[in-house]
Amino acid sequence: MNNLKLLNQSEVKKILTMKDVLQAVEDAFGSWGRGEVQMPPKSYLIFDEQNGDLRSMPAYLPGKNAGVKIVTVHPDNTSQGLPTVMALCVLNDPNTGFPVAVMDAGLLTAVRTGAAGGVASKWLAKEGSSEIGLIGSGVQAQYQIEAHLDFMNIDHIKISDPNKQATKDLSDWIKKKDSSIDISVTDIKNACDCDVLITTTPVRNPIVMDSMIVRPHTHINAIGADAEGKQEIEGNLVKRSNVIVDDWTQTSHSGEINVPCHEGWFTKDMVAGEIGTIVAEADSSFKNVLTIFDSTGLAIQDMATANIVLKKAIEKGMGIDWSPLK
Amino acid sequence: MNNLKLLNQSEVKKILTMKDVLQAVEDAFGSWGRGEVQMPPKSYLIFDEQNGDLRSMPAYLPGKNAGVKIVTVHPDNTSQGLPTVMALCVLNDPNTGFPVAVMDAGLLTAVRTGAAGGVASKWLAKEGSSEIGLIGSGVQAQYQIEAHLDFMNIDHIKISDPNKQATKDLSDWIKKKDSSIDISVTDIKNACDCDVLITTTPVRNPIVMDSMIVRPHTHINAIGADAEGKQEIEGNLVKRSNVIVDDWTQTSHSGEINVPCHEGWFTKDMVAGEIGTIVAEADSSFKNVLTIFDSTGLAIQDMATANIVLKKAIEKGMGIDWSPLK
């Protein structure tokens, strides 16, 4: 019994399904909304000279394993053939503290971020939404679309990204997933004329302007801003939208609203709701109004997802057993 | 290059020497005192029903790997044949974020705690100190003695503990280490008549009373109190001593002074010094006065020690290589 399970990325990939992760993330948001979980704030180590950082993210969902995700973000890694974001999850049995798993959490992070967007759209987008706009066509856009395909009848996706290769790759990937979906490659303004807008860019100056959002019910998943100084959405649009956060502390520090908060004109009382409370209360009151989901990623999403991975890995006999106490 | 090194406890044991750890912990304290390190506060997950907790402890010593120690404390574990304290250290390369090691950190925690006591006595005990008093004769007492043997000419050790077997085991262990040391098994009062007093008990009501400390220069390493509500030393003795902390936030929360702080009569301005500053400034001004070192254990001690382990493991070709990104 004194073994822990080691799971690398290809093993995690074989096990993870978006359907399972969507359910796990929605359940975790609900538990968060009901005040059942423990999730201390993320801790940061900053590597100024190396242009990177490390975030340790502990969380405990009662009835499941507790754990810590240790994630690093190094934008210059691509030149060395390494991912920008790398992560490990360590899971511990709350009964004894014994570490029961160490798993790669890079892919897991991408998938649970996609799932958070899916859950947000499920609760915040207008019933019958069928048109998605994508600002940014990198890898996270794929996970977002995969999550939305699970519950939404998508008939049209508008993609805006100056990178033609990334746009083509994403289009090809979508066609393979569902050939019935119309795909347009277009400008930002036209992409914003949609039911669900998903922004996944690393920009530091807003590119989604107030005037571009023309439908009264558009739901925006603001995914890109994940550090101080980043923002994708113009202030006036933030002002007239219902802003739903995953966690106030995180979003005001490093989410889409971090710049407005630092500028002083966006305050906690302007938040329209928290995704956890909306899920916990099955609150459908935001479905016909303009909404922005400010997603920064919660440790409970990671723990909920990692728990699924471990459970399935044990069932399937996957991974390597290692004994730390030997 | 995309492998990390897995090191279990017996491998760590083969590599770790108290001499190396003493130097690493002293260097880490010095860096801490000079403001060179990053060490966010410990985060806690509390398992109320299971009578346990998990602490995640990130730290970065520039020029070395960054990392997080994940440590659990479950006092009821002994009935299941598991240690009360279990821990893993994850080390990351600050250049890329890549996780370079996962190692068992249970033994490492015990050794670096012993080393902290050794460093504190080196700087705070009277020159020529030769008599040690031990209140509590569990495993941590061994590591404390091992650390003190490195730099102190010990001629007499007085042990006080109601557990006769533990007292005998510790006495036998000391005799093996150095047969020239006199060992007395005695009561708490007599043990307190010494140059260096080391308390390693889990008590919640003080057992070292003010009247028992009769030498004007006694240095006390207060190791036992590591959670809210625990204390080993009577308030009046705390009041008349020079209290040196490892970290104010930690000690006021869960160290020897946590109860006085919660009672409101011990405040930050009553702290006589921090071990980091004393090491950084080579401050010998406390050597002839009554001192208490309130040790709660810093993540930088863990990282400094884990870095030694990894470096030596690489030199010796020890451990298992595992590829999380595969």
XYZ file of C-alpha atoms in Angstrom:
652
model
C 0.000 0.000 0.000
C 2.965 2.320 0.344
C 3.253 2.964 -3.379
C 2.195 6.053 -5.206
C 1.218 6.087 -8.853
C 3.313 7.962 -11.421
C 1.390 9.029 -14.515
C 3.044 10.774 -17.454
C 1.329 12.938 -20.044
C 0.587 10.222 -22.603
C -1.007 8.096 -19.886
C -3.103 11.048 -18.714
C -4.088 11.663 -22.343
C -5.371 8.088 -22.732
C -7.580 8.474 -19.669
C -8.955 12.032 -19.827
C -12.208 12.668 -21.646
C -13.698 16.168 -21.935
C -17.100 14.763 -20.900
C -15.721 13.523 -17.568
C -13.751 16.704 -16.967
C -16.770 18.925 -17.712
C -18.763 17.032 -15.100
C -15.915 17.098 -12.569
C -15.292 20.833 -13.053
C -19.011 21.628 -12.789
C -19.263 19.561 -9.596
C -16.170 21.290 -8.199
C -17.621 24.738 -8.956
C -20.822 23.682 -7.192
C -18.918 22.481 -4.110
C -16.977 25.764 -4.133
C -20.242 27.699 -4.306
C -21.621 25.734 -1.341
C -18.483 26.469 0.688
C -17.504 22.809 0.939
C -13.950 22.998 -0.392
C -10.626 24.235 0.930
C -8.578 26.312 -1.494
C -5.912 28.638 -0.070
C -4.703 31.347 -2.475
C -2.126 30.395 -5.131
C 1.466 31.091 -4.053
C 3.896 32.550 -6.584
C 7.660 32.243 -6.979
C 8.884 34.801 -9.513
C 11.933 34.115 -11.686
C 12.598 37.620 -12.986
C 15.871 36.908 -14.754
C 14.466 33.800 -16.417
C 11.158 35.438 -17.370
C 9.077 32.806 -15.667
C 7.216 31.869 -12.529
C 6.032 28.932 -10.410
C 2.590 28.723 -8.836
C 1.678 26.237 -6.148
C -2.054 25.572 -5.978
C -3.336 23.456 -3.085
C -6.941 22.312 -2.788
C -9.110 19.773 -1.011
C -12.509 18.564 -2.139
C -13.905 16.574 0.819
C -14.599 12.971 -0.111
C -11.721 13.087 -2.602
C -7.943 13.244 -2.378
C -6.306 16.513 -1.424
C -3.410 17.844 -3.428
C -1.198 20.520 -4.856
C -0.642 21.465 -8.477
C 2.798 22.926 -9.101
C 2.697 24.795 -12.401
C 5.383 26.861 -14.106
C 4.908 29.443 -16.844
C 7.957 30.269 -19.001
C 6.992 32.067 -22.247
C 10.533 31.683 -23.686
C 10.458 27.879 -23.464
C 9.315 27.348 -27.042
C 12.841 28.140 -28.259
C 14.065 25.100 -26.278
C 11.350 22.738 -27.443
C 9.659 22.797 -24.040
C 6.053 23.789 -23.353
C 5.432 27.276 -21.939
C 3.290 25.751 -19.212
C 4.457 22.637 -17.338
C 2.853 21.180 -14.264
C 2.768 18.282 -11.837
C -0.115 17.325 -9.559
C 0.651 15.624 -6.268
C -2.381 13.935 -4.672
C -2.528 12.935 -0.987
C -4.948 10.680 0.869
C -6.617 12.873 3.521
C -6.957 9.848 5.835
C -3.223 9.318 6.287
C -1.564 12.079 4.266
C 0.154 9.447 2.135
C 0.995 10.778 -1.344
C -1.034 8.559 -3.675
C -0.105 10.053 -7.062
C 2.302 12.273 -8.948
C 1.057 13.046 -12.439
C 1.939 15.320 -15.291
C -0.595 18.133 -15.260
C 0.248 20.111 -18.383
C -2.457 18.548 -20.555
C -4.761 18.360 -17.538
C -4.418 22.142 -17.081
C -5.372 22.785 -20.705
C -8.373 20.451 -20.566
C -9.763 21.725 -17.248
C -9.448 25.302 -18.579
C -11.481 24.303 -21.625
C -14.013 22.635 -19.367
C -14.383 25.777 -17.216
C -15.314 27.707 -20.370
C -17.837 25.018 -21.261
C -19.457 25.065 -17.824
C -19.604 28.874 -17.887
C -21.317 28.888 -21.282
C -23.757 26.198 -20.152
C -24.930 28.486 -17.319
C -24.438 31.942 -18.863
C -25.111 31.666 -22.612
C -28.602 32.102 -24.123
C -30.577 28.891 -24.630
C -30.276 27.768 -28.231
C -26.971 29.605 -28.800
C -25.460 28.313 -32.026
C -22.781 30.778 -33.155
C -19.343 30.888 -31.551
C -16.730 33.566 -32.138
C -13.087 32.761 -31.426
C -10.501 35.481 -30.891
C -7.263 33.535 -30.936
C -6.803 30.126 -32.537
C -4.096 28.533 -30.419
C -4.314 25.208 -28.607
C -6.626 26.477 -25.843
C -9.217 27.400 -28.510
C -9.411 23.671 -29.367
C -10.131 22.689 -25.761
C -12.765 25.412 -25.504
C -14.501 24.170 -28.660
C -14.255 20.557 -27.500
C -15.998 21.522 -24.251
C -18.747 23.471 -26.065
C -19.362 20.629 -28.533
C -20.446 18.495 -25.615
C -23.638 20.428 -24.825
C -24.176 23.074 -27.535
C -25.529 22.679 -31.064
C -22.905 24.730 -32.883
C -23.744 25.591 -36.478
C -21.218 28.350 -37.089
C -17.760 29.209 -35.751
C -16.081 32.508 -36.699
C -12.327 32.538 -36.172
C -10.156 35.629 -35.955
C -6.377 35.334 -35.654
C -3.587 36.945 -37.700
C -1.686 33.625 -37.623
C -2.909 31.894 -40.790
C -1.351 28.531 -40.005
C -2.923 28.376 -36.552
C -6.291 29.368 -38.052
C -6.015 26.643 -40.696
C -4.973 24.021 -38.146
C -7.907 24.900 -35.913
C -10.343 24.881 -38.842
C -9.102 21.454 -39.943
C -9.419 20.158 -36.393
C -12.999 21.459 -36.077
C -13.997 19.955 -39.451
C -12.733 16.583 -38.299
C -14.722 16.864 -35.091
C -17.961 17.925 -36.797
C -18.089 18.468 -40.542
C -21.544 20.067 -40.324
C -20.213 23.227 -38.643
C -19.736 26.284 -40.875
C -16.364 27.892 -40.326
C -15.523 31.488 -41.242
C -12.111 33.064 -40.934
C -12.804 36.718 -40.360
C -11.875 39.943 -38.552
C -12.341 40.543 -34.832
C -15.403 42.768 -35.327
C -17.302 40.157 -37.305
C -16.275 37.333 -34.931
C -17.748 39.367 -32.059
C -21.207 39.189 -33.695
C -21.991 35.823 -32.089
C -23.757 34.114 -29.168
C -20.639 32.893 -27.380
C -17.322 34.709 -27.771
C -14.153 32.997 -26.583
C -10.957 35.020 -26.229
C -7.682 33.135 -25.771
C -4.991 35.643 -26.784
C -1.970 36.879 -24.775
C -2.525 40.581 -25.601
C -1.877 43.377 -23.120
C -4.060 45.978 -24.862
C -7.765 45.317 -25.434
C -8.753 44.011 -28.873
C -12.441 43.262 -28.199
C -13.998 46.728 -28.299
C -17.321 47.785 -26.830
C -18.813 48.673 -30.235
C -18.103 45.199 -31.631
C -20.520 43.375 -29.322
C -23.862 43.931 -31.026
C -26.065 41.158 -29.624
C -27.698 41.914 -26.235
C -27.157 38.368 -24.951
C -23.577 37.581 -26.005
C -21.641 35.548 -23.441
C -17.866 36.080 -23.411
C -15.414 33.551 -22.003
C -12.364 35.694 -21.230
C -9.616 33.108 -20.985
C -6.455 34.838 -22.223
C -5.627 37.225 -19.386
C -3.731 35.191 -16.803
C -1.204 37.647 -15.385
C -0.944 41.244 -14.208
C -1.158 43.757 -17.050
C -2.938 41.464 -19.510
C -6.385 42.337 -20.881
C -8.363 41.492 -24.010
C -11.609 43.430 -23.465
C -12.174 47.200 -23.595
C -13.149 48.838 -20.304
C -16.486 50.199 -21.538
C -17.551 46.696 -22.486
C -16.541 45.383 -19.060
C -18.602 48.215 -17.519
C -21.829 47.361 -19.330
C -21.443 43.560 -18.953
C -22.344 41.259 -16.086
C -18.909 40.116 -14.926
C -18.869 36.607 -13.463
C -15.590 35.567 -11.827
C -14.202 32.178 -10.876
C -12.549 33.723 -7.798
C -12.444 37.417 -6.917
C -8.946 37.352 -5.417
C -7.450 35.646 -8.454
C -9.347 37.601 -11.103
C -8.613 40.977 -9.493
C -4.939 39.980 -9.290
C -4.349 38.347 -12.656
C -7.580 37.872 -14.621
C -9.309 39.966 -17.305
C -10.363 42.556 -14.708
C -6.901 42.950 -13.148
C -6.075 46.143 -15.056
C -9.465 47.788 -14.310
C -8.977 46.800 -10.647
C -5.468 48.248 -10.552
C -6.748 51.392 -12.277
C -9.247 51.614 -9.451
C -12.516 51.889 -11.380
C -13.541 48.222 -11.074
C -14.356 47.108 -7.531
C -15.601 43.944 -5.885
C -19.176 45.216 -5.611
C -19.302 45.485 -9.426
C -18.943 41.706 -9.808
C -22.307 40.299 -10.905
C -21.678 36.791 -9.626
C -19.354 33.871 -9.013
C -19.471 30.771 -11.176
C -19.495 28.554 -8.071
C -22.623 30.182 -6.647
C -24.338 30.130 -10.050
C -23.726 26.382 -10.395
C -24.603 25.669 -6.748
C -27.877 27.586 -7.022
C -28.654 26.494 -10.610
C -29.036 30.210 -11.319
C -30.247 30.782 -14.900
C -30.867 34.505 -14.519
C -27.883 35.585 -16.645
C -28.794 33.669 -19.821
C -30.361 36.536 -21.733
C -27.985 39.344 -20.821
C -24.451 40.337 -21.731
C -21.987 38.354 -19.598
C -18.216 38.013 -19.245
C -16.798 34.961 -17.481
C -13.378 35.933 -16.114
C -11.534 32.614 -15.866
C -8.191 32.332 -14.092
C -8.310 28.634 -13.210
C -8.933 27.218 -9.750
C -6.933 24.566 -7.933
C -10.226 22.715 -7.302
C -10.549 22.251 -11.096
C -7.131 20.591 -11.085
C -7.840 18.385 -8.078
C -11.241 17.305 -9.409
C -9.653 16.392 -12.748
C -6.594 14.713 -11.220
C -8.865 12.586 -9.027
C -10.648 11.259 -12.131
C -7.318 10.475 -13.764
C -6.055 8.560 -10.730
C -9.294 6.614 -10.291
C -9.322 5.526 -13.924
C -5.598 4.759 -13.938
C -6.082 2.426 -10.974
C -9.048 0.728 -12.714
C -7.048 0.252 -15.904
C -3.800 -0.704 -14.166
C -1.947 2.154 -15.849
C 1.091 4.117 -14.650
C 4.186 3.183 -12.670
C 4.086 2.290 -8.979
C 6.817 3.974 -6.927
C 7.501 3.703 -3.227
C 8.776 6.990 -1.740
C 9.057 5.561 1.793
C 11.093 2.476 0.807
C 16.878 16.112 -20.708
C 13.149 15.742 -20.125
C 13.535 13.329 -17.233
C 13.120 14.099 -13.598
C 14.821 12.174 -10.821
C 12.796 10.128 -8.339
C 14.507 9.571 -4.992
C 12.999 7.463 -2.240
C 13.804 7.651 1.455
C 16.560 5.041 1.528
C 18.307 6.797 -1.353
C 17.998 10.159 0.419
C 19.370 8.499 3.571
C 22.466 7.269 1.731
C 23.220 10.795 0.504
C 22.332 13.100 3.416
C 24.997 13.946 5.973
C 24.272 16.218 8.948
C 27.478 18.139 8.188
C 26.245 19.082 4.700
C 22.749 19.887 5.935
C 24.070 22.102 8.767
C 26.047 24.126 6.242
C 23.130 24.300 3.790
C 20.653 25.385 6.500
C 23.069 28.004 7.875
C 23.631 29.358 4.336
C 19.869 29.413 3.729
C 19.271 31.320 6.997
C 21.932 33.807 5.917
C 20.327 34.302 2.492
C 16.972 34.739 4.228
C 18.490 37.354 6.543
C 19.929 39.229 3.552
C 16.518 39.222 1.835
C 17.740 37.144 -1.100
C 15.171 34.361 -1.027
C 11.521 33.992 -1.961
C 9.366 32.161 0.569
C 5.587 32.749 0.489
C 3.740 31.688 3.670
C 2.927 27.997 4.145
C -0.575 27.057 2.958
C -2.636 24.665 5.062
C -5.332 22.135 4.137
C -7.062 20.915 7.293
C -8.527 17.393 7.512
C -10.660 17.783 10.625
C -12.388 14.414 10.496
C -9.119 12.591 9.858
C -7.169 14.558 12.495
C -4.502 15.659 10.060
C -3.328 18.399 7.774
C -1.315 19.140 4.631
C 1.106 22.047 4.308
C 2.513 23.239 1.007
C 5.771 25.113 1.404
C 7.231 26.825 -1.676
C 10.633 28.504 -1.717
C 13.303 29.733 -4.090
C 16.955 30.284 -3.254
C 18.394 32.138 -6.263
C 21.200 30.190 -7.909
C 19.510 26.940 -6.882
C 16.388 25.077 -7.928
C 13.019 26.350 -6.776
C 10.517 23.983 -5.265
C 7.645 23.035 -3.050
C 7.608 20.680 -0.080
C 4.250 19.022 0.458
C 4.132 17.702 4.006
C 1.318 16.006 5.886
C 0.956 15.591 9.648
C -1.344 12.802 10.898
C -0.756 11.947 14.584
C -2.963 8.815 14.373
C -0.830 7.222 11.629
C 1.283 5.160 13.999
C -1.619 2.719 14.460
C -1.402 1.989 10.711
C 2.349 1.599 10.598
C 2.787 4.892 8.752
C 4.894 7.837 9.905
C 3.074 10.793 11.482
C 4.910 13.149 9.143
C 5.238 12.315 5.435
C 6.513 14.628 2.764
C 7.565 14.989 -0.860
C 9.780 17.713 -2.304
C 9.279 18.738 -5.916
C 12.196 20.731 -7.358
C 11.914 22.873 -10.510
C 14.596 24.430 -12.694
C 14.005 28.204 -12.561
C 15.358 28.562 -16.119
C 12.596 26.536 -17.760
C 10.264 25.534 -14.930
C 10.942 21.885 -15.725
C 10.435 19.645 -12.673
C 13.884 18.139 -12.067
C 13.194 16.004 -8.995
C 10.536 14.415 -6.819
C 11.988 13.068 -3.585
C 10.753 11.696 -0.324
C 11.177 14.448 2.244
C 10.193 12.764 5.508
C 13.743 12.046 6.633
C 14.896 15.312 5.065
C 12.382 17.207 7.239
C 13.686 15.552 10.389
C 17.335 16.219 9.508
C 16.866 19.859 8.505
C 14.926 20.447 11.741
C 17.853 19.005 13.694
C 20.216 21.193 11.699
C 18.208 24.353 12.472
C 18.645 23.597 16.181
C 22.352 23.113 15.630
C 22.745 26.402 13.767
C 20.737 28.235 16.444
C 22.930 26.845 19.246
C 26.086 27.688 17.285
C 25.040 31.366 17.251
C 23.063 31.657 20.504
C 24.678 29.312 23.059
C 27.557 30.403 25.325
C 31.043 29.625 24.036
C 32.323 26.445 25.653
C 28.843 25.094 26.402
C 29.169 21.447 27.314
C 25.933 20.343 29.018
C 22.788 19.600 27.063
C 19.347 19.029 28.561
C 16.770 17.105 26.549
C 13.065 17.333 27.336
C 11.598 14.605 25.171
C 13.570 11.659 23.816
C 11.804 10.872 20.544
C 13.416 10.671 17.120
C 13.847 14.445 16.734
C 16.030 14.482 19.880
C 18.490 12.244 17.972
C 18.724 14.658 15.057
C 19.205 17.574 17.444
C 22.044 15.763 19.212
C 23.593 14.732 15.899
C 23.621 18.390 14.811
C 25.147 19.572 18.112
C 27.841 16.866 18.046
C 29.163 18.477 14.883
C 30.402 21.677 16.554
C 30.012 21.363 20.341
C 32.167 19.493 22.841
C 29.397 17.758 24.750
C 30.448 16.144 28.018
C 27.050 15.623 29.637
C 23.512 15.048 28.364
C 20.567 15.016 30.781
C 17.453 13.324 29.438
C 13.952 13.736 30.793
C 11.059 11.727 29.348
C 8.442 9.521 31.098
C 8.808 6.981 28.251
C 11.516 4.652 29.576
C 11.993 2.740 26.340
C 12.468 5.934 24.310
C 14.952 7.199 26.921
C 16.913 3.955 26.778
C 16.928 3.904 22.972
C 18.197 7.487 22.862
C 20.857 6.789 25.515
C 22.083 3.740 23.589
C 22.188 5.747 20.387
C 24.216 8.564 22.031
C 26.652 6.052 23.573
C 27.276 4.575 20.144
C 27.905 8.028 18.689
C 30.283 9.126 21.454
C 31.021 6.862 24.420
C 32.782 9.670 26.307
C 29.533 11.588 26.933
C 27.983 11.223 30.390
C 24.274 10.502 30.195
C 21.816 11.084 33.051
C 18.164 10.165 32.979
C 16.501 12.660 35.258
C 13.507 14.911 35.964
C 12.636 18.028 33.969
C 13.910 20.409 36.638
C 17.369 18.884 36.736
C 17.562 18.619 32.936
C 16.871 22.357 32.738
C 20.093 23.056 34.665
C 22.217 23.029 31.513
C 23.848 25.205 28.837
C 21.651 24.136 25.937
C 18.113 22.899 26.535
C 16.275 21.157 23.688
C 12.538 20.583 23.974
C 10.904 18.196 21.496
C 7.616 17.215 23.156
C 4.049 17.509 21.806
C 2.596 18.985 25.034
C -0.108 21.643 25.081
C 0.588 22.877 28.622
C 4.019 24.228 29.587
C 6.386 21.778 31.297
C 9.544 23.918 31.320
C 8.844 26.345 34.151
C 10.508 29.682 34.798
C 12.029 28.582 38.116
C 13.759 25.593 36.514
C 16.125 27.653 34.351
C 18.871 28.598 36.799
C 21.823 29.472 34.546
C 21.829 33.041 33.197
C 23.093 31.966 29.767
C 20.984 28.892 28.983
C 19.971 28.651 25.322
C 16.689 26.838 24.654
C 15.835 25.264 21.307
C 12.022 25.125 21.412
C 11.261 22.558 18.737
C 8.096 20.775 19.890
C 5.394 23.398 19.382
C 4.411 23.157 15.716
C 0.677 23.897 15.755
C -1.844 26.242 17.322
C -2.382 25.597 21.011
C 0.915 23.826 21.621
C 3.481 25.198 24.073
C 6.303 23.733 26.153
C 7.620 26.810 27.968
C 5.985 28.794 30.773
C 5.020 32.378 29.906
C 7.189 34.000 32.589
C 10.237 32.297 31.143
C 9.328 33.473 27.637
C 8.972 37.005 29.067
C 12.453 37.129 30.582
C 14.188 35.407 27.648
C 15.492 36.780 24.389
C 13.145 35.149 21.886
C 14.717 34.493 18.490
C 12.306 33.318 15.781
C 12.883 31.606 12.453
C 9.948 33.527 10.949
C 7.573 35.810 12.848
C 4.476 34.890 10.832
C 5.015 31.167 11.347
C 6.060 31.315 14.989
C 3.189 33.602 15.994
C 0.799 31.238 14.195
C 2.100 27.832 15.220
C 5.408 28.060 17.112
C 6.263 28.155 20.817
C 4.976 31.734 21.084
C 1.628 31.068 19.354
C -0.344 30.814 22.611
C 1.212 33.981 24.136
C 0.482 35.765 20.834
C -3.124 34.564 20.802
C -3.458 35.576 24.458
C -2.314 39.009 23.368
C 0.596 39.603 25.740
C 3.384 38.645 23.320
C 3.778 41.029 20.380
C 6.120 41.341 17.433
C 8.163 44.106 19.079
C 9.054 41.675 21.884
C 10.996 39.442 19.478
C 14.714 39.897 20.181
C 15.866 38.769 16.741
C 15.517 36.529 13.707
C 17.891 33.656 13.116
C 18.372 34.767 9.493
C 19.577 38.229 10.475
C 21.808 36.819 13.223
C 23.520 34.481 10.734
C 23.694 37.136 8.002
C 25.273 39.658 10.379
C 27.391 37.103 12.285
C 25.788 38.573 15.421
C 27.302 37.036 18.566
C 25.613 39.399 21.019
C 23.192 36.782 22.397
C 25.769 34.206 23.499
C 25.871 35.109 27.200
C 22.183 35.730 27.833
C 19.069 33.618 28.175
C 17.702 32.805 24.700
C 14.846 30.811 23.209
C 15.003 29.805 19.544
C 11.422 29.317 18.358
C 11.779 26.909 15.435
C 8.862 26.134 13.146
C 10.814 25.068 10.051
C 11.232 27.122 6.904
C 10.683 26.015 3.325
C 14.146 27.404 2.501
C 15.640 24.761 4.862
C 13.865 22.104 2.816
C 14.899 23.524 -0.549
C 18.522 23.997 0.518
C 18.631 20.399 1.745
C 16.778 18.955 -1.252
C 19.189 20.722 -3.601
C 22.123 18.970 -1.929
C 20.353 15.630 -2.230
C 19.658 16.112 -5.928
C 23.173 17.305 -6.720
C 24.749 14.307 -4.972
C 22.242 11.869 -6.475
C 23.182 13.083 -9.942
C 26.917 12.749 -9.141
C 26.414 9.218 -7.823
C 23.941 8.145 -10.525
C 21.318 7.301 -7.909
C 17.521 7.361 -8.192
C 15.103 6.545 -10.987
C 14.704 8.707 -14.087
C 11.083 9.375 -15.035
C 9.738 11.403 -17.922
C 6.509 13.253 -17.020
C 6.165 14.842 -20.487
C 6.526 11.588 -22.452
